[in-house]
């Protein structure tokens, strides 16, 4: 996800186990890095239960990768969990299931994305072991309704399969003073600003955003585009003085970016990634009380079925430009009901406790 889960305490992979610990459970999170990094073994402060994180390094030559299954098995034997939850990607889910099966422990999986769309899934036989894990899991939480349907109807998972959207930290994402945000980021105070943050890649749908900006700029010289995230070198942003690239912002500063905008854009394409994902930034933007336009794809189509004026057809720059212009002229604000991570932890707690009580 472009973040160190333990160091950055970032989003779903950190918040789910941490909030379960906050409810009084003893939780151990193990991160198996594919890169050479600093190993970690640390306790994170909680008000009730306990939260311990272990981070393993692949080593300089990545030779430690082959020892991960044995390391994880030893860690699990020492911790003696009631349930193992596999997350992050195909390999972690498959490995988590194998450890649970070996130790005869209940197994659940959490999918923050369609992991089969990741490059890692091309490893021979990995998709088979991944699907086997999901089929046999007692529960599978999925980031979107379309992904939950895929797991249930196509993979034929036998356990409890349900959608659980990635959500936000409401202490970070909330309505802010627009001018203060612009001042902090060095953005023009009196311009009209549209923008976005995330993976700025052609595959994810950034190209129509650039094209729509250039189209609107022709008839609105006061318009500026603000972007943050990793740039796709094969699809760079327009070379225009009204384009402001802020780099890869820390998570907390993304809220400042959204707070500075007149209209924020959630871009997707009609691809497996777009169909099965649930972009967390839609909740971040709405919590910041910023008008938004959204690609009409997957779970976004359902979420905004009663707000068709803010939806645009993916890969259609002209339609996107029209939606942006409408929001600039007569802005509308979404009133989505947004759970926080603690609310979601209660849902997971109930599911996991049911798994354990079923024997």
Short mmCIF file of C-alpha atoms in Angstrom, two decimals:
data_model
loop_
_atom_site.label_atom_id
_atom_site.label_comp_id
_atom_site.label_asym_id
_atom_site.label_seq_id
_atom_site.Cartn_x
_atom_site.Cartn_y
_atom_site.Cartn_z
CA UNK A 1 0.00 0.00 0.00
CA UNK A 2 3.05 2.23 -0.19
CA UNK A 3 3.31 2.46 3.60
CA UNK A 4 5.09 0.61 6.38
CA UNK A 5 2.19 -0.93 8.33
CA UNK A 6 3.96 -0.92 11.69
CA UNK A 7 5.90 2.34 11.34
CA UNK A 8 3.15 4.41 9.69
CA UNK A 9 0.27 2.72 11.54
CA UNK A 10 -1.55 2.97 8.27
CA UNK A 11 -5.16 2.18 7.42
CA UNK A 12 -6.84 -1.22 7.29
CA UNK A 13 -3.84 -3.49 7.85
CA UNK A 14 -3.00 -1.65 11.06
CA UNK A 15 -6.38 -0.45 12.26
CA UNK A 16 -8.25 -3.75 12.20
CA UNK A 17 -5.91 -5.59 14.61
CA UNK A 18 -5.31 -2.48 16.71
CA UNK A 19 -9.00 -1.76 17.22
CA UNK A 20 -9.64 -5.40 18.13
CA UNK A 21 -6.96 -4.99 20.79
CA UNK A 22 -8.71 -1.82 21.96
CA UNK A 23 -11.82 -3.94 22.55
CA UNK A 24 -9.87 -6.04 25.03
CA UNK A 25 -8.35 -8.80 22.89
CA UNK A 26 -4.72 -9.90 22.84
CA UNK A 27 -3.58 -9.42 19.25
CA UNK A 28 -0.32 -10.24 17.49
CA UNK A 29 0.37 -8.81 14.03
CA UNK A 30 3.16 -10.31 11.92
CA UNK A 31 4.43 -8.45 8.85
CA UNK A 32 6.52 -10.47 6.40
CA UNK A 33 8.45 -7.97 4.29
CA UNK A 34 9.59 -8.76 0.74
CA UNK A 35 12.45 -6.27 1.14
CA UNK A 36 15.47 -5.83 3.36
CA UNK A 37 14.31 -3.70 6.28
CA UNK A 38 14.65 -3.29 10.02
CA UNK A 39 13.22 -6.20 11.99
CA UNK A 40 10.73 -5.19 14.66
CA UNK A 41 9.19 -6.64 17.79
CA UNK A 42 7.27 -4.02 19.69
CA UNK A 43 4.22 -3.44 21.86
CA UNK A 44 1.79 -0.67 20.93
CA UNK A 45 -0.10 1.00 23.74
CA UNK A 46 -3.78 0.10 24.09
CA UNK A 47 -6.43 0.95 26.66
CA UNK A 48 -7.65 -2.62 27.25
CA UNK A 49 -6.08 -5.58 25.46
CA UNK A 50 -2.59 -5.93 24.04
CA UNK A 51 -1.13 -5.21 20.59
CA UNK A 52 2.21 -6.70 19.64
CA UNK A 53 3.79 -6.28 16.22
CA UNK A 54 6.56 -8.42 14.75
CA UNK A 55 8.18 -7.34 11.48
CA UNK A 56 10.48 -9.75 9.66
CA UNK A 57 13.06 -8.70 7.06
CA UNK A 58 13.77 -10.53 3.81
CA UNK A 59 17.48 -9.78 4.25
CA UNK A 60 19.93 -8.22 1.81
CA UNK A 61 19.72 -11.11 -0.65
CA UNK A 62 16.10 -11.91 0.31
CA UNK A 63 17.22 -15.34 1.49
CA UNK A 64 15.00 -15.07 4.58
CA UNK A 65 11.92 -15.39 2.37
CA UNK A 66 12.28 -19.19 2.35
CA UNK A 67 12.33 -19.27 6.16
CA UNK A 68 9.13 -17.25 6.61
CA UNK A 69 6.77 -20.25 6.85
CA UNK A 70 8.90 -21.80 9.60
CA UNK A 71 9.29 -18.48 11.43
CA UNK A 72 5.56 -17.85 11.29
CA UNK A 73 4.78 -21.37 12.49
CA UNK A 74 7.10 -20.93 15.50
CA UNK A 75 5.58 -17.52 16.31
CA UNK A 76 2.06 -18.96 16.15
CA UNK A 77 2.98 -21.92 18.34
CA UNK A 78 4.37 -19.56 20.97
CA UNK A 79 1.45 -17.09 20.85
CA UNK A 80 -1.27 -19.80 20.72
CA UNK A 81 -3.95 -17.74 18.90
CA UNK A 82 -7.63 -18.74 18.85
CA UNK A 83 -7.90 -17.53 15.26
CA UNK A 84 -5.46 -16.62 12.50
CA UNK A 85 -6.38 -13.89 10.00
CA UNK A 86 -4.56 -13.77 6.66
CA UNK A 87 -4.38 -10.44 4.84
CA UNK A 88 -2.22 -8.20 2.62
CA UNK A 89 -1.90 -10.37 -0.54
CA UNK A 90 -2.35 -13.87 -2.00
CA UNK A 91 0.81 -15.24 -0.40
CA UNK A 92 0.00 -14.00 3.11
CA UNK A 93 -3.55 -15.37 2.89
CA UNK A 94 -2.36 -18.76 1.62
CA UNK A 95 0.42 -18.94 4.22
CA UNK A 96 -1.93 -17.92 7.04
CA UNK A 97 -4.33 -20.69 6.08
CA UNK A 98 -1.56 -23.28 5.97
CA UNK A 99 -0.35 -22.29 9.46
CA UNK A 100 -3.91 -22.40 10.82
CA UNK A 101 -4.48 -25.80 9.20
CA UNK A 102 -1.23 -27.19 10.61
CA UNK A 103 -2.07 -26.02 14.13
CA UNK A 104 -5.81 -26.85 13.80
CA UNK A 105 -6.78 -23.23 14.46
CA UNK A 106 -9.72 -21.29 13.02
CA UNK A 107 -8.87 -19.22 9.96
CA UNK A 108 -10.28 -16.00 8.51
CA UNK A 109 -9.12 -13.75 5.68
CA UNK A 110 -9.40 -10.03 5.07
CA UNK A 111 -9.19 -8.73 1.51
CA UNK A 112 -8.55 -5.01 1.12
CA UNK A 113 -8.35 -5.55 -2.65
CA UNK A 114 -8.71 -8.17 -5.36
CA UNK A 115 -5.37 -9.79 -4.59
CA UNK A 116 -5.45 -11.82 -7.79
CA UNK A 117 -4.85 -8.57 -9.68
CA UNK A 118 -1.49 -8.11 -7.92
CA UNK A 119 1.70 -9.07 -9.76
CA UNK A 120 2.57 -11.50 -6.97
CA UNK A 121 -0.41 -13.65 -7.99
CA UNK A 122 1.49 -14.67 -11.14
CA UNK A 123 3.72 -16.99 -9.09
CA UNK A 124 2.93 -20.51 -10.36
CA UNK A 125 0.23 -22.31 -8.31
CA UNK A 126 -0.20 -19.37 -5.90
CA UNK A 127 -3.75 -18.61 -7.12
CA UNK A 128 -4.70 -22.22 -6.41
CA UNK A 129 -3.45 -22.05 -2.82
CA UNK A 130 -5.00 -18.59 -2.36
CA UNK A 131 -8.42 -19.75 -3.52
CA UNK A 132 -8.14 -22.89 -1.42
CA UNK A 133 -7.55 -20.69 1.63
CA UNK A 134 -10.62 -18.57 0.87
CA UNK A 135 -12.81 -21.60 0.15
CA UNK A 136 -11.95 -23.12 3.51
CA UNK A 137 -11.85 -19.94 5.62
CA UNK A 138 -14.49 -19.67 8.33
CA UNK A 139 -14.92 -15.99 7.39
CA UNK A 140 -13.78 -13.66 4.61
CA UNK A 141 -14.18 -9.88 4.94
CA UNK A 142 -13.97 -8.03 1.62
CA UNK A 143 -13.39 -4.38 0.83
CA UNK A 144 -16.39 -4.17 -1.52
CA UNK A 145 -19.67 -5.85 -2.37
CA UNK A 146 -18.49 -6.90 -5.86
CA UNK A 147 -15.41 -8.57 -4.33
CA UNK A 148 -17.55 -10.36 -1.74
CA UNK A 149 -19.77 -11.63 -4.55
CA UNK A 150 -16.70 -12.88 -6.45
CA UNK A 151 -15.43 -14.80 -3.42
CA UNK A 152 -18.84 -16.29 -2.67
CA UNK A 153 -20.20 -17.03 -6.15
CA UNK A 154 -17.05 -17.67 -8.18
CA UNK A 155 -14.59 -19.07 -5.63
CA UNK A 156 -17.45 -20.87 -3.81
CA UNK A 157 -16.20 -19.94 -0.35
CA UNK A 158 -17.98 -21.95 2.33
CA UNK A 159 -17.66 -19.57 5.26
CA UNK A 160 -19.22 -16.22 6.16
CA UNK A 161 -18.35 -13.83 3.31
CA UNK A 162 -19.24 -10.17 3.79
CA UNK A 163 -18.30 -6.68 2.61
CA UNK A 164 -16.42 -4.41 4.98
CA UNK A 165 -15.33 -1.15 3.36
CA UNK A 166 -12.03 0.42 4.30
CA UNK A 167 -12.81 3.49 6.33
CA UNK A 168 -11.00 6.43 7.92
CA UNK A 169 -9.60 8.00 11.04
CA UNK A 170 -12.06 10.79 11.77
CA UNK A 171 -9.45 12.58 13.90
CA UNK A 172 -7.51 13.20 10.66
CA UNK A 173 -10.23 13.61 8.05
CA UNK A 174 -12.75 16.34 8.86
CA UNK A 175 -13.89 19.68 7.47
CA UNK A 176 -11.10 22.28 7.41
CA UNK A 177 -10.64 25.91 6.52
CA UNK A 178 -9.93 25.99 2.78
CA UNK A 179 -7.67 29.04 2.86
CA UNK A 180 -5.60 27.69 5.73
CA UNK A 181 -5.08 24.44 3.84
CA UNK A 182 -3.99 26.31 0.72
CA UNK A 183 -1.60 28.46 2.71
CA UNK A 184 -0.04 25.42 4.36
CA UNK A 185 0.55 23.70 1.00
CA UNK A 186 1.65 26.85 -0.85
CA UNK A 187 -1.29 26.74 -3.26
CA UNK A 188 -2.93 29.77 -4.94
CA UNK A 189 -5.45 31.33 -2.58
CA UNK A 190 -7.98 32.69 -5.07
CA UNK A 191 -7.92 30.05 -7.81
CA UNK A 192 -10.38 27.23 -8.40
CA UNK A 193 -8.61 24.03 -7.42
CA UNK A 194 -9.49 20.52 -8.51
CA UNK A 195 -7.37 17.54 -7.64
CA UNK A 196 -6.75 14.09 -6.27
CA UNK A 197 -4.25 11.89 -4.43
CA UNK A 198 -3.15 8.29 -4.79
CA UNK A 199 -1.46 6.12 -7.38
CA UNK A 200 -1.34 8.48 -10.37
CA UNK A 201 -1.18 5.72 -12.96
CA UNK A 202 -2.79 5.20 -16.33
CA UNK A 203 -3.96 1.74 -15.28
CA UNK A 204 -5.93 3.22 -12.39
CA UNK A 205 -7.50 5.98 -14.49
CA UNK A 206 -5.47 9.18 -14.07
CA UNK A 207 -5.19 9.94 -17.81
CA UNK A 208 -8.79 11.25 -18.20
CA UNK A 209 -8.18 13.49 -15.17
CA UNK A 210 -5.30 15.21 -16.95
CA UNK A 211 -7.28 15.46 -20.20
CA UNK A 212 -10.36 16.86 -18.44
CA UNK A 213 -8.24 19.50 -16.70
CA UNK A 214 -6.72 20.65 -20.00
CA UNK A 215 -10.18 20.84 -21.57
CA UNK A 216 -11.60 22.87 -18.69
CA UNK A 217 -8.51 25.09 -18.54
CA UNK A 218 -9.30 26.34 -22.06
CA UNK A 219 -12.51 27.98 -20.84
CA UNK A 220 -11.59 28.60 -17.20
CA UNK A 221 -8.14 30.26 -16.93
CA UNK A 222 -8.50 30.39 -13.13
CA UNK A 223 -8.53 26.59 -12.84
CA UNK A 224 -5.62 24.70 -11.26
CA UNK A 225 -4.96 20.97 -10.83
CA UNK A 226 -3.43 19.67 -7.59
CA UNK A 227 -2.11 16.10 -7.39
CA UNK A 228 -0.14 13.98 -4.92
CA UNK A 229 1.18 10.44 -5.10
CA UNK A 230 3.42 8.26 -7.24
CA UNK A 231 3.57 9.44 -10.86
CA UNK A 232 3.36 7.00 -13.76
CA UNK A 233 6.37 7.83 -15.96
CA UNK A 234 4.42 6.56 -18.97
CA UNK A 235 1.57 8.94 -18.18
CA UNK A 236 3.08 12.10 -16.68
CA UNK A 237 0.95 15.07 -15.62
CA UNK A 238 0.53 17.96 -18.08
CA UNK A 239 3.45 20.32 -18.36
CA UNK A 240 1.44 23.34 -17.29
CA UNK A 241 2.14 26.04 -14.69
CA UNK A 242 -1.35 25.47 -13.27
CA UNK A 243 -0.50 21.87 -12.34
CA UNK A 244 0.77 21.53 -8.76
CA UNK A 245 2.46 18.24 -7.93
CA UNK A 246 2.95 17.83 -4.16
CA UNK A 247 4.87 14.55 -4.20
CA UNK A 248 3.99 11.62 -1.96
CA UNK A 249 2.35 13.29 1.02
CA UNK A 250 2.24 11.80 4.52
CA UNK A 251 -1.20 10.34 5.25
CA UNK A 252 -2.19 13.23 7.53
CA UNK A 253 -1.26 15.80 4.90
CA UNK A 254 -3.60 14.21 2.36
CA UNK A 255 -6.44 15.60 4.46
CA UNK A 256 -4.91 19.07 4.06
CA UNK A 257 -4.81 18.59 0.28
CA UNK A 258 -8.46 17.57 0.15
CA UNK A 259 -9.37 20.50 2.39
CA UNK A 260 -7.75 22.89 -0.09
CA UNK A 261 -9.82 21.74 -3.08
CA UNK A 262 -13.01 23.04 -4.63
CA UNK A 263 -13.65 19.64 -6.23
CA UNK A 264 -11.91 16.32 -5.56
CA UNK A 265 -11.78 13.45 -8.08
CA UNK A 266 -11.98 9.72 -7.40
CA UNK A 267 -10.76 8.07 -10.61
CA UNK A 268 -11.12 4.41 -11.59
CA UNK A 269 -11.31 2.36 -14.75
CA UNK A 270 -13.67 -0.44 -15.73
CA UNK A 271 -11.04 -3.09 -14.99
CA UNK A 272 -10.91 -5.87 -12.37
CA UNK A 273 -9.08 -3.44 -10.09
CA UNK A 274 -11.74 -0.76 -10.51
CA UNK A 275 -14.66 -3.17 -10.25
CA UNK A 276 -13.55 -4.94 -7.08
CA UNK A 277 -11.85 -2.10 -5.20
CA UNK A 278 -13.32 0.37 -2.75
CA UNK A 279 -11.21 3.55 -2.85
CA UNK A 280 -10.73 4.66 0.73
CA UNK A 281 -10.29 8.25 -0.43
CA UNK A 282 -14.01 8.55 -1.17
CA UNK A 283 -14.66 8.46 2.57
CA UNK A 284 -11.67 10.71 3.23
CA UNK A 285 -12.95 13.34 0.78
CA UNK A 286 -16.54 13.22 2.01
CA UNK A 287 -15.40 13.46 5.64
CA UNK A 288 -13.43 16.58 4.68
CA UNK A 289 -16.72 18.02 3.33
CA UNK A 290 -15.40 18.59 -0.17
CA UNK A 291 -17.51 18.23 -3.36
CA UNK A 292 -16.48 15.15 -5.31
CA UNK A 293 -16.84 13.53 -8.72
CA UNK A 294 -16.51 9.75 -8.95
CA UNK A 295 -15.95 7.16 -11.67
CA UNK A 296 -19.12 5.16 -12.32
CA UNK A 297 -17.51 1.76 -11.64
CA UNK A 298 -18.06 -1.15 -9.23
CA UNK A 299 -19.03 -0.25 -5.68
CA UNK A 300 -18.98 3.47 -6.51
CA UNK A 301 -21.92 2.98 -8.87
CA UNK A 302 -24.00 1.52 -6.04
CA UNK A 303 -22.79 3.96 -3.41
CA UNK A 304 -23.81 6.98 -5.50
CA UNK A 305 -26.79 5.54 -7.35
CA UNK A 306 -28.93 8.41 -6.03
CA UNK A 307 -26.35 11.07 -6.99
CA UNK A 308 -25.85 10.37 -10.67
CA UNK A 309 -24.77 13.95 -11.37
CA UNK A 310 -21.42 13.39 -9.64
CA UNK A 311 -20.66 10.14 -11.52
CA UNK A 312 -18.65 10.12 -14.74
CA UNK A 313 -18.08 7.39 -17.29
CA UNK A 314 -14.58 5.93 -16.83
CA UNK A 315 -12.03 6.75 -19.56
CA UNK A 316 -14.34 9.53 -20.78
CA UNK A 317 -12.49 12.81 -20.25
CA UNK A 318 -15.31 14.92 -21.71
CA UNK A 319 -17.86 13.41 -19.32
CA UNK A 320 -15.48 13.91 -16.41
CA UNK A 321 -14.93 17.54 -17.41
CA UNK A 322 -18.70 18.07 -17.46
CA UNK A 323 -19.12 16.55 -13.98
CA UNK A 324 -16.29 18.71 -12.59
CA UNK A 325 -17.74 21.84 -14.17
CA UNK A 326 -21.14 21.11 -12.66
CA UNK A 327 -19.62 20.71 -9.21
CA UNK A 328 -17.64 23.94 -9.58
CA UNK A 329 -20.77 25.83 -10.66
CA UNK A 330 -23.27 24.35 -8.19
CA UNK A 331 -21.39 22.23 -5.65
CA UNK A 332 -23.21 19.39 -3.90
CA UNK A 333 -21.90 17.66 -0.80
CA UNK A 334 -22.25 13.94 -0.17
CA UNK A 335 -23.75 12.89 3.15
CA UNK A 336 -22.42 9.36 3.33
CA UNK A 337 -22.74 7.56 6.64
CA UNK A 338 -19.13 6.70 7.48
CA UNK A 339 -18.19 4.18 10.16
CA UNK A 340 -14.87 4.55 11.90
CA UNK A 341 -12.38 1.76 12.52
CA UNK A 342 -13.77 1.13 16.00
CA UNK A 343 -17.25 0.51 14.58
CA UNK A 344 -15.77 -1.97 12.13
CA UNK A 345 -13.87 -3.74 14.89
CA UNK A 346 -17.17 -4.52 16.60
CA UNK A 347 -18.38 -6.20 13.39
CA UNK A 348 -15.21 -8.30 13.13
CA UNK A 349 -15.36 -9.16 16.82
CA UNK A 350 -18.90 -10.51 16.44
CA UNK A 351 -17.94 -12.56 13.38
CA UNK A 352 -14.81 -14.00 14.98
CA UNK A 353 -16.58 -14.81 18.24
CA UNK A 354 -19.27 -16.66 16.28
CA UNK A 355 -16.58 -18.69 14.51
CA UNK A 356 -15.07 -19.69 17.83
CA UNK A 357 -18.42 -20.49 19.47
CA UNK A 358 -19.41 -22.76 16.57
CA UNK A 359 -16.60 -25.09 17.58
#
